Each structure stands twice: as C-alpha cells, then as structure tokens.
Amino acid sequence: MKKSILLLSHSKKVTDGIKEMIEQMQRSEDVAIYSLGGIEDDQIGSDPTKIVEAINQSPDSDAYLVFADIGSAVLNAELAKDLLEEAQQEKYRLVDAPFVEGAFAAAITAGNTDDIEQIIQEAQQSGKKGWE
C-alpha cells in the first residue's frame, strides 16, 4: 500500500528540511514525501494548488496524509481537498498533529504498517514528550 505524506508550510525551507530529515530515517518505497512549502519563487506563503499537483503526480497512492503548520496553510490544506476529484478526496486526510513530530512519526509508522488510523494516531501522539 502506497502512502503519500504532504508537507504544507509558508516556508519551502521548512518543508524541505523536514522532508530531508524524514528521508534520512525512513527509506520505505511505500512512502512518498512531498515538500510543498512557499509559493512561486520560494516566497513565503502557502498554495493549495501545490497539494493538488502533488496528488495528481502520485495517482497510485492509497492515502494522502497532509500536514500543515499554521493559519492559512491549514485553510489551504482544507481548500485543496475541495479542489480534488471525489476518488482523491476519499483518500485525503488532513492530520491534526504537531507539524514536525507528527509528519516524522507518520512517515516512520507508514513505512511499517498500512493501517492509516494507526499512522494518524502515532502522528497525533508524537508531540507528547512527557517532560516534567
């Protein structure tokens, strides 16, 4: 089962860095990571069409797990779902989890299981550090 992790931020440097970190730790051919930060010319901002383009480039994916950092990136991730075809929308999940830790945990877990709910749960629990 192929899974796509889509990283949406206002900064391309942020998503490129997270993608690089994940790819150094996770090498499953069943998981594709997409860095979708910034807008044209690497300017600050977020663009829902980047998500649509990434999904159209990965039509064989069984799940699209989207992580967005703040504010309008989250709104654009929600908007992107509305721009997709119905079959794509059914595979689209906007994951409410810490951006860095959640995406990392999801990618590592996705390399070991096809259970989408387990992948999302691991992402959502990733921010709990247990520090006192």
Short mmCIF file of N, CA, C and O in Angstrom, two decimals:
data_model
loop_
_atom_site.label_atom_id
_atom_site.label_comp_id
_atom_site.label_asym_id
_atom_site.label_seq_id
_atom_site.Cartn_x
_atom_site.Cartn_y
_atom_site.Cartn_z
N MET A 1 0.85 -1.18 0.00
CA MET A 1 0.00 0.00 0.00
C MET A 1 0.90 1.24 0.00
O MET A 1 1.76 1.40 0.85
N LYS A 2 0.66 2.10 -0.96
CA LYS A 2 1.46 3.32 -1.08
C LYS A 2 0.79 4.46 -0.33
O LYS A 2 -0.42 4.66 -0.42
N LYS A 3 1.61 5.20 0.43
CA LYS A 3 1.13 6.35 1.19
C LYS A 3 1.94 7.58 0.84
O LYS A 3 3.15 7.48 0.63
N SER A 4 1.27 8.72 0.76
CA SER A 4 1.94 9.99 0.49
C SER A 4 1.80 10.90 1.69
O SER A 4 0.71 11.08 2.22
N ILE A 5 2.93 11.47 2.11
CA ILE A 5 2.95 12.46 3.19
C ILE A 5 3.20 13.81 2.52
O ILE A 5 4.22 14.01 1.86
N LEU A 6 2.24 14.73 2.68
CA LEU A 6 2.34 16.04 2.05
C LEU A 6 2.57 17.10 3.13
O LEU A 6 1.78 17.21 4.07
N LEU A 7 3.64 17.85 2.99
CA LEU A 7 4.04 18.85 3.97
C LEU A 7 3.74 20.25 3.42
O LEU A 7 4.33 20.66 2.41
N LEU A 8 2.84 20.97 4.07
CA LEU A 8 2.45 22.30 3.62
C LEU A 8 2.81 23.34 4.68
O LEU A 8 2.39 23.23 5.83
N SER A 9 3.60 24.30 4.29
CA SER A 9 4.05 25.37 5.19
C SER A 9 4.17 26.66 4.39
O SER A 9 4.16 26.65 3.17
N HIS A 10 4.34 27.75 5.11
CA HIS A 10 4.61 29.03 4.46
C HIS A 10 6.04 29.11 3.96
O HIS A 10 6.38 30.00 3.19
N SER A 11 6.88 28.19 4.40
CA SER A 11 8.29 28.24 4.06
C SER A 11 8.76 26.95 3.38
O SER A 11 8.62 25.86 3.93
N LYS A 12 9.32 27.10 2.19
CA LYS A 12 9.87 25.95 1.48
C LYS A 12 11.07 25.38 2.24
O LYS A 12 11.28 24.18 2.26
N LYS A 13 11.84 26.25 2.89
CA LYS A 13 12.98 25.78 3.68
C LYS A 13 12.52 24.85 4.80
O LYS A 13 13.18 23.86 5.10
N VAL A 14 11.41 25.18 5.41
CA VAL A 14 10.88 24.34 6.49
C VAL A 14 10.48 22.97 5.96
O VAL A 14 10.89 21.94 6.49
N THR A 15 9.69 22.94 4.88
CA THR A 15 9.24 21.64 4.37
C THR A 15 10.39 20.85 3.76
O THR A 15 10.42 19.62 3.88
N ASP A 16 11.33 21.53 3.12
CA ASP A 16 12.50 20.82 2.58
C ASP A 16 13.30 20.18 3.71
O ASP A 16 13.79 19.05 3.59
N GLY A 17 13.45 20.91 4.83
CA GLY A 17 14.21 20.39 5.96
C GLY A 17 13.55 19.19 6.60
O GLY A 17 14.21 18.19 6.93
N ILE A 18 12.23 19.26 6.77
CA ILE A 18 11.51 18.12 7.35
C ILE A 18 11.58 16.92 6.41
O ILE A 18 11.81 15.79 6.85
N LYS A 19 11.41 17.16 5.13
CA LYS A 19 11.49 16.08 4.14
C LYS A 19 12.86 15.41 4.20
O LYS A 19 12.98 14.18 4.21
N GLU A 20 13.91 16.21 4.25
CA GLU A 20 15.27 15.67 4.32
C GLU A 20 15.47 14.83 5.57
O GLU A 20 16.04 13.73 5.52
N MET A 21 14.99 15.32 6.70
CA MET A 21 15.12 14.59 7.96
C MET A 21 14.40 13.25 7.89
O MET A 21 14.95 12.21 8.26
N ILE A 22 13.18 13.26 7.38
CA ILE A 22 12.40 12.03 7.28
C ILE A 22 13.10 11.04 6.36
O ILE A 22 13.22 9.85 6.67
N GLU A 23 13.54 11.51 5.21
CA GLU A 23 14.14 10.61 4.22
C GLU A 23 15.45 10.00 4.71
O GLU A 23 15.83 8.92 4.24
N GLN A 24 16.13 10.64 5.65
CA GLN A 24 17.34 10.04 6.20
C GLN A 24 17.02 8.90 7.16
O GLN A 24 17.84 8.01 7.36
N MET A 25 15.82 8.92 7.73
CA MET A 25 15.44 7.91 8.72
C MET A 25 14.51 6.84 8.15
O MET A 25 14.44 5.75 8.68
N GLN A 26 13.80 7.15 7.10
CA GLN A 26 12.76 6.27 6.58
C GLN A 26 13.00 6.08 5.09
O GLN A 26 13.01 7.03 4.35
N ARG A 27 13.18 4.84 4.69
CA ARG A 27 13.51 4.58 3.28
C ARG A 27 12.52 3.62 2.60
O ARG A 27 12.87 2.99 1.62
N SER A 28 11.33 3.53 3.11
CA SER A 28 10.34 2.64 2.52
C SER A 28 9.91 3.16 1.15
O SER A 28 9.63 4.35 0.99
N GLU A 29 9.87 2.27 0.20
CA GLU A 29 9.40 2.66 -1.14
C GLU A 29 7.89 2.84 -1.18
O GLU A 29 7.34 3.31 -2.17
N ASP A 30 7.22 2.47 -0.08
CA ASP A 30 5.77 2.62 0.01
C ASP A 30 5.35 4.00 0.51
O ASP A 30 4.15 4.28 0.62
N VAL A 31 6.33 4.84 0.86
CA VAL A 31 6.02 6.17 1.41
C VAL A 31 6.72 7.24 0.57
O VAL A 31 7.93 7.21 0.40
N ALA A 32 5.92 8.17 0.07
CA ALA A 32 6.46 9.31 -0.69
C ALA A 32 6.27 10.57 0.15
O ALA A 32 5.20 10.78 0.73
N ILE A 33 7.30 11.41 0.21
CA ILE A 33 7.25 12.65 0.96
C ILE A 33 7.27 13.82 -0.02
O ILE A 33 8.12 13.85 -0.92
N TYR A 34 6.36 14.77 0.16
CA TYR A 34 6.28 15.93 -0.72
C TYR A 34 6.50 17.21 0.08
O TYR A 34 5.79 17.46 1.05
N SER A 35 7.46 18.01 -0.34
CA SER A 35 7.73 19.31 0.25
C SER A 35 6.96 20.36 -0.55
O SER A 35 7.27 20.62 -1.71
N LEU A 36 5.96 20.96 0.08
CA LEU A 36 5.05 21.87 -0.63
C LEU A 36 5.03 23.27 0.00
O LEU A 36 4.02 23.96 -0.05
N GLY A 37 6.14 23.68 0.57
CA GLY A 37 6.19 24.97 1.24
C GLY A 37 6.36 26.13 0.28
O GLY A 37 6.89 25.98 -0.82
N GLY A 38 5.92 27.29 0.75
CA GLY A 38 6.11 28.52 -0.01
C GLY A 38 5.21 28.64 -1.22
O GLY A 38 4.37 27.80 -1.49
N ILE A 39 5.40 29.75 -1.93
CA ILE A 39 4.68 29.99 -3.17
C ILE A 39 5.72 30.19 -4.27
O ILE A 39 6.88 29.86 -4.08
N GLU A 40 5.33 30.75 -5.37
CA GLU A 40 6.25 30.96 -6.50
C GLU A 40 7.54 31.63 -6.06
O GLU A 40 7.53 32.50 -5.19
N ASP A 41 8.63 31.24 -6.68
CA ASP A 41 9.95 31.80 -6.42
C ASP A 41 10.37 31.67 -4.95
O ASP A 41 11.09 32.51 -4.42
N ASP A 42 9.84 30.63 -4.29
CA ASP A 42 10.17 30.32 -2.89
C ASP A 42 9.83 31.45 -1.93
O ASP A 42 10.45 31.60 -0.87
N GLN A 43 8.86 32.27 -2.28
CA GLN A 43 8.40 33.34 -1.39
C GLN A 43 7.56 32.72 -0.26
O GLN A 43 7.04 31.62 -0.37
N ILE A 44 7.43 33.45 0.84
CA ILE A 44 6.64 32.99 1.98
C ILE A 44 5.16 33.00 1.61
O ILE A 44 4.64 33.95 1.04
N GLY A 45 4.49 31.90 1.93
CA GLY A 45 3.07 31.75 1.67
C GLY A 45 2.75 30.29 1.44
O GLY A 45 3.65 29.45 1.41
N SER A 46 1.48 29.99 1.30
CA SER A 46 1.09 28.60 1.02
C SER A 46 0.10 28.58 -0.13
O SER A 46 -0.63 29.54 -0.35
N ASP A 47 0.08 27.48 -0.84
CA ASP A 47 -0.68 27.40 -2.09
C ASP A 47 -1.39 26.05 -2.17
O ASP A 47 -0.73 25.01 -2.25
N PRO A 48 -2.73 26.03 -2.17
CA PRO A 48 -3.45 24.76 -2.22
C PRO A 48 -3.22 24.00 -3.52
O PRO A 48 -3.32 22.77 -3.55
N THR A 49 -2.90 24.71 -4.60
CA THR A 49 -2.70 24.00 -5.87
C THR A 49 -1.45 23.12 -5.83
O THR A 49 -1.36 22.16 -6.60
N LYS A 50 -0.50 23.42 -4.95
CA LYS A 50 0.67 22.54 -4.81
C LYS A 50 0.25 21.16 -4.32
O LYS A 50 0.81 20.15 -4.73
N ILE A 51 -0.73 21.13 -3.43
CA ILE A 51 -1.24 19.84 -2.94
C ILE A 51 -1.91 19.08 -4.07
O ILE A 51 -1.67 17.89 -4.28
N VAL A 52 -2.75 19.77 -4.82
CA VAL A 52 -3.46 19.14 -5.94
C VAL A 52 -2.46 18.58 -6.95
O VAL A 52 -2.59 17.43 -7.41
N GLU A 53 -1.43 19.35 -7.27
CA GLU A 53 -0.42 18.90 -8.23
C GLU A 53 0.33 17.68 -7.70
O GLU A 53 0.58 16.72 -8.45
N ALA A 54 0.68 17.67 -6.42
CA ALA A 54 1.39 16.53 -5.84
C ALA A 54 0.52 15.27 -5.88
O ALA A 54 1.00 14.18 -6.21
N ILE A 55 -0.74 15.42 -5.57
CA ILE A 55 -1.65 14.27 -5.60
C ILE A 55 -1.82 13.77 -7.03
O ILE A 55 -1.81 12.56 -7.28
N ASN A 56 -1.92 14.67 -7.99
CA ASN A 56 -2.04 14.25 -9.39
C ASN A 56 -0.76 13.57 -9.89
O ASN A 56 -0.82 12.73 -10.79
N GLN A 57 0.39 13.89 -9.27
CA GLN A 57 1.65 13.23 -9.63
C GLN A 57 1.80 11.86 -8.96
O GLN A 57 2.70 11.11 -9.30
N SER A 58 0.94 11.57 -8.01
CA SER A 58 1.01 10.32 -7.27
C SER A 58 -0.35 9.62 -7.27
O SER A 58 -0.92 9.33 -6.22
N PRO A 59 -0.88 9.33 -8.47
CA PRO A 59 -2.23 8.77 -8.54
C PRO A 59 -2.35 7.35 -7.98
O PRO A 59 -3.45 6.90 -7.66
N ASP A 60 -1.23 6.66 -7.83
CA ASP A 60 -1.28 5.29 -7.32
C ASP A 60 -1.23 5.22 -5.80
O ASP A 60 -1.27 4.14 -5.22
N SER A 61 -1.21 6.37 -5.13
CA SER A 61 -1.19 6.38 -3.67
C SER A 61 -2.55 5.97 -3.13
O SER A 61 -3.59 6.35 -3.66
N ASP A 62 -2.52 5.18 -2.06
CA ASP A 62 -3.75 4.73 -1.41
C ASP A 62 -4.20 5.68 -0.31
O ASP A 62 -5.33 5.58 0.17
N ALA A 63 -3.31 6.57 0.13
CA ALA A 63 -3.63 7.53 1.18
C ALA A 63 -2.76 8.77 1.02
O ALA A 63 -1.57 8.66 0.72
N TYR A 64 -3.39 9.92 1.21
CA TYR A 64 -2.68 11.20 1.19
C TYR A 64 -2.83 11.81 2.58
O TYR A 64 -3.93 12.20 2.98
N LEU A 65 -1.74 11.84 3.33
CA LEU A 65 -1.76 12.38 4.69
C LEU A 65 -1.11 13.76 4.65
O LEU A 65 0.07 13.89 4.34
N VAL A 66 -1.91 14.78 4.96
CA VAL A 66 -1.47 16.16 4.81
C VAL A 66 -1.18 16.77 6.18
O VAL A 66 -2.01 16.70 7.09
N PHE A 67 0.01 17.37 6.28
CA PHE A 67 0.42 18.07 7.50
C PHE A 67 0.63 19.53 7.13
O PHE A 67 1.36 19.83 6.19
N ALA A 68 -0.02 20.43 7.88
CA ALA A 68 0.12 21.86 7.64
C ALA A 68 0.55 22.53 8.93
O ALA A 68 0.17 22.10 10.02
N ASP A 69 1.35 23.60 8.81
CA ASP A 69 1.89 24.19 10.02
C ASP A 69 0.94 25.19 10.68
O ASP A 69 0.44 24.93 11.76
N ILE A 70 0.67 26.32 10.09
CA ILE A 70 -0.09 27.36 10.80
C ILE A 70 -1.10 28.05 9.89
O ILE A 70 -0.96 28.03 8.67
N GLY A 71 -2.08 28.66 10.52
CA GLY A 71 -3.01 29.58 9.89
C GLY A 71 -3.49 29.23 8.50
O GLY A 71 -4.19 28.25 8.29
N SER A 72 -3.10 30.05 7.54
CA SER A 72 -3.63 29.88 6.19
C SER A 72 -3.11 28.61 5.52
O SER A 72 -3.72 28.13 4.56
N ALA A 73 -2.02 28.04 6.00
CA ALA A 73 -1.59 26.75 5.44
C ALA A 73 -2.64 25.68 5.74
O ALA A 73 -2.96 24.84 4.90
N VAL A 74 -3.20 25.72 6.96
CA VAL A 74 -4.27 24.79 7.32
C VAL A 74 -5.50 25.06 6.45
O VAL A 74 -6.12 24.13 5.91
N LEU A 75 -5.85 26.33 6.30
CA LEU A 75 -7.01 26.68 5.46
C LEU A 75 -6.79 26.23 4.01
O LEU A 75 -7.71 25.72 3.36
N ASN A 76 -5.57 26.41 3.51
CA ASN A 76 -5.27 25.99 2.14
C ASN A 76 -5.29 24.46 2.00
O ASN A 76 -5.67 23.94 0.95
N ALA A 77 -4.90 23.76 3.04
CA ALA A 77 -4.97 22.30 3.01
C ALA A 77 -6.43 21.84 2.96
O ALA A 77 -6.76 20.87 2.27
N GLU A 78 -7.29 22.55 3.68
CA GLU A 78 -8.72 22.24 3.64
C GLU A 78 -9.30 22.58 2.26
O GLU A 78 -10.08 21.82 1.70
N LEU A 79 -8.90 23.73 1.71
CA LEU A 79 -9.36 24.14 0.39
C LEU A 79 -8.92 23.16 -0.69
O LEU A 79 -9.68 22.83 -1.60
N ALA A 80 -7.71 22.66 -0.56
CA ALA A 80 -7.17 21.73 -1.56
C ALA A 80 -8.07 20.50 -1.70
O ALA A 80 -8.27 20.00 -2.80
N LYS A 81 -8.60 20.03 -0.59
CA LYS A 81 -9.48 18.85 -0.65
C LYS A 81 -10.67 19.12 -1.57
O LYS A 81 -11.08 18.25 -2.34
N ASP A 82 -11.21 20.33 -1.47
CA ASP A 82 -12.37 20.68 -2.30
C ASP A 82 -12.02 20.74 -3.79
O ASP A 82 -12.90 20.63 -4.64
N LEU A 83 -10.74 20.91 -4.10
CA LEU A 83 -10.29 21.02 -5.49
C LEU A 83 -10.00 19.65 -6.13
O LEU A 83 -9.75 19.57 -7.33
N LEU A 84 -10.04 18.61 -5.31
CA LEU A 84 -9.72 17.26 -5.79
C LEU A 84 -10.94 16.56 -6.34
O LEU A 84 -12.08 16.91 -6.02
N GLU A 85 -10.69 15.53 -7.13
CA GLU A 85 -11.77 14.67 -7.60
C GLU A 85 -12.28 13.84 -6.43
O GLU A 85 -11.56 13.61 -5.45
N GLU A 86 -13.50 13.37 -6.53
CA GLU A 86 -14.12 12.64 -5.42
C GLU A 86 -13.30 11.43 -4.97
O GLU A 86 -13.12 11.21 -3.76
N ALA A 87 -12.76 10.67 -5.91
CA ALA A 87 -11.95 9.50 -5.55
C ALA A 87 -10.70 9.90 -4.78
O ALA A 87 -10.27 9.20 -3.86
N GLN A 88 -10.12 11.04 -5.13
CA GLN A 88 -8.94 11.54 -4.42
C GLN A 88 -9.33 12.03 -3.03
O GLN A 88 -8.59 11.81 -2.06
N GLN A 89 -10.48 12.68 -2.92
CA GLN A 89 -10.94 13.19 -1.63
C GLN A 89 -11.11 12.06 -0.62
O GLN A 89 -10.85 12.25 0.57
N GLU A 90 -11.54 10.91 -1.08
CA GLU A 90 -11.76 9.78 -0.18
C GLU A 90 -10.46 9.28 0.44
O GLU A 90 -10.48 8.68 1.52
N LYS A 91 -9.34 9.53 -0.20
CA LYS A 91 -8.03 9.09 0.30
C LYS A 91 -7.29 10.20 1.04
O LYS A 91 -6.19 9.99 1.52
N TYR A 92 -7.88 11.38 1.13
CA TYR A 92 -7.23 12.59 1.66
C TYR A 92 -7.53 12.75 3.13
O TYR A 92 -8.68 12.76 3.54
N ARG A 93 -6.48 12.91 3.93
CA ARG A 93 -6.66 13.12 5.37
C ARG A 93 -5.77 14.28 5.82
O ARG A 93 -4.56 14.23 5.66
N LEU A 94 -6.40 15.31 6.34
CA LEU A 94 -5.66 16.41 6.96
C LEU A 94 -5.43 16.00 8.40
O LEU A 94 -6.38 15.79 9.16
N VAL A 95 -4.17 15.82 8.78
CA VAL A 95 -3.83 15.27 10.08
C VAL A 95 -3.58 16.40 11.08
O VAL A 95 -2.70 17.24 10.88
N ASP A 96 -4.37 16.41 12.14
CA ASP A 96 -4.24 17.40 13.21
C ASP A 96 -3.21 16.88 14.20
O ASP A 96 -3.52 16.13 15.13
N ALA A 97 -1.95 17.25 13.95
CA ALA A 97 -0.83 16.77 14.76
C ALA A 97 0.28 17.81 14.70
O ALA A 97 0.30 18.66 13.81
N PRO A 98 1.23 17.75 15.64
CA PRO A 98 2.39 18.65 15.55
C PRO A 98 3.06 18.49 14.18
O PRO A 98 3.21 17.37 13.69
N PHE A 99 3.43 19.61 13.59
CA PHE A 99 3.92 19.58 12.21
C PHE A 99 5.17 18.74 12.03
O PHE A 99 5.18 17.79 11.24
N VAL A 100 6.21 19.04 12.76
CA VAL A 100 7.48 18.33 12.57
C VAL A 100 7.37 16.91 13.13
O VAL A 100 7.59 15.93 12.41
N GLU A 101 7.04 16.80 14.42
CA GLU A 101 6.99 15.49 15.06
C GLU A 101 5.94 14.59 14.43
O GLU A 101 6.14 13.39 14.25
N GLY A 102 4.79 15.18 14.11
CA GLY A 102 3.69 14.39 13.54
C GLY A 102 4.03 13.83 12.17
O GLY A 102 3.79 12.65 11.89
N ALA A 103 4.58 14.67 11.31
CA ALA A 103 4.94 14.21 9.96
C ALA A 103 6.02 13.13 10.05
O ALA A 103 5.97 12.13 9.34
N PHE A 104 6.99 13.34 10.93
CA PHE A 104 8.06 12.36 11.11
C PHE A 104 7.50 11.03 11.61
O PHE A 104 7.78 9.97 11.05
N ALA A 105 6.68 11.08 12.66
CA ALA A 105 6.09 9.86 13.22
C ALA A 105 5.22 9.15 12.19
O ALA A 105 5.25 7.92 12.07
N ALA A 106 4.44 9.91 11.43
CA ALA A 106 3.58 9.31 10.41
C ALA A 106 4.40 8.61 9.34
O ALA A 106 4.07 7.49 8.93
N ALA A 107 5.45 9.25 8.89
CA ALA A 107 6.27 8.66 7.82
C ALA A 107 6.96 7.38 8.29
O ALA A 107 6.98 6.38 7.57
N ILE A 108 7.50 7.40 9.51
CA ILE A 108 8.16 6.21 10.03
C ILE A 108 7.15 5.08 10.22
O ILE A 108 7.39 3.93 9.82
N THR A 109 6.00 5.40 10.80
CA THR A 109 4.96 4.40 11.02
C THR A 109 4.42 3.87 9.69
O THR A 109 4.20 2.66 9.53
N ALA A 110 4.25 4.76 8.71
CA ALA A 110 3.73 4.36 7.40
C ALA A 110 4.67 3.39 6.68
O ALA A 110 4.23 2.60 5.85
N GLY A 111 5.94 3.45 7.02
CA GLY A 111 6.90 2.50 6.44
C GLY A 111 6.78 1.11 7.02
O GLY A 111 7.33 0.16 6.47
N ASN A 112 6.03 0.99 8.14
CA ASN A 112 5.92 -0.29 8.84
C ASN A 112 4.52 -0.88 8.87
O ASN A 112 4.34 -2.02 9.30
N THR A 113 3.51 -0.08 8.49
CA THR A 113 2.14 -0.57 8.53
C THR A 113 1.30 0.11 7.46
O THR A 113 1.61 1.22 7.03
N ASP A 114 0.23 -0.56 7.07
CA ASP A 114 -0.74 0.02 6.14
C ASP A 114 -1.98 0.51 6.86
O ASP A 114 -2.94 0.97 6.23
N ASP A 115 -2.00 0.44 8.18
CA ASP A 115 -3.13 0.86 9.00
C ASP A 115 -3.13 2.39 9.12
O ASP A 115 -2.39 2.95 9.93
N ILE A 116 -3.95 3.04 8.32
CA ILE A 116 -3.98 4.50 8.27
C ILE A 116 -4.35 5.10 9.63
O ILE A 116 -3.77 6.10 10.05
N GLU A 117 -5.30 4.49 10.32
CA GLU A 117 -5.69 5.01 11.64
C GLU A 117 -4.53 4.94 12.62
O GLU A 117 -4.33 5.85 13.41
N GLN A 118 -3.75 3.87 12.58
CA GLN A 118 -2.58 3.75 13.46
C GLN A 118 -1.54 4.81 13.11
O GLN A 118 -0.93 5.42 13.99
N ILE A 119 -1.33 5.05 11.82
CA ILE A 119 -0.38 6.07 11.37
C ILE A 119 -0.79 7.44 11.91
O ILE A 119 0.03 8.18 12.46
N ILE A 120 -2.07 7.77 11.77
CA ILE A 120 -2.57 9.06 12.24
C ILE A 120 -2.47 9.16 13.76
O ILE A 120 -2.06 10.19 14.30
N GLN A 121 -2.80 8.09 14.45
CA GLN A 121 -2.72 8.09 15.92
C GLN A 121 -1.28 8.32 16.39
O GLN A 121 -1.04 9.10 17.31
N GLU A 122 -0.33 7.67 15.75
CA GLU A 122 1.08 7.88 16.11
C GLU A 122 1.49 9.34 15.87
O GLU A 122 2.20 9.93 16.66
N ALA A 123 1.01 9.92 14.78
CA ALA A 123 1.31 11.33 14.48
C ALA A 123 0.72 12.24 15.56
O ALA A 123 1.40 13.16 16.04
N GLN A 124 -0.51 11.98 15.94
CA GLN A 124 -1.18 12.83 16.93
C GLN A 124 -0.54 12.73 18.31
O GLN A 124 -0.53 13.69 19.07
N GLN A 125 -0.01 11.58 18.64
CA GLN A 125 0.61 11.39 19.96
C GLN A 125 2.07 11.83 19.98
O GLN A 125 2.69 11.89 21.05
N SER A 126 2.62 12.16 18.85
CA SER A 126 4.06 12.43 18.74
C SER A 126 4.53 13.65 19.52
O SER A 126 5.68 13.72 19.90
N GLY A 127 3.67 14.60 19.76
CA GLY A 127 4.08 15.82 20.46
C GLY A 127 4.15 15.69 21.96
O GLY A 127 4.63 16.59 22.64
N LYS A 128 3.72 14.57 22.49
CA LYS A 128 3.71 14.37 23.95
C LYS A 128 5.08 13.90 24.39
O LYS A 128 5.45 12.75 24.20
N LYS A 129 5.81 14.78 25.00
CA LYS A 129 7.18 14.47 25.37
C LYS A 129 7.31 13.90 26.77
O LYS A 129 8.29 13.27 27.10
N GLY A 130 6.33 14.13 27.63
CA GLY A 130 6.37 13.60 28.99
C GLY A 130 7.38 14.30 29.90
O GLY A 130 7.78 13.76 30.92
N TRP A 131 7.77 15.51 29.54
CA TRP A 131 8.72 16.26 30.36
C TRP A 131 8.02 16.77 31.61
O TRP A 131 6.87 17.14 31.58
N GLU A 132 8.78 16.83 32.69
CA GLU A 132 8.22 17.38 33.93
C GLU A 132 9.13 18.43 34.49
O GLU A 132 10.30 18.43 34.32
#
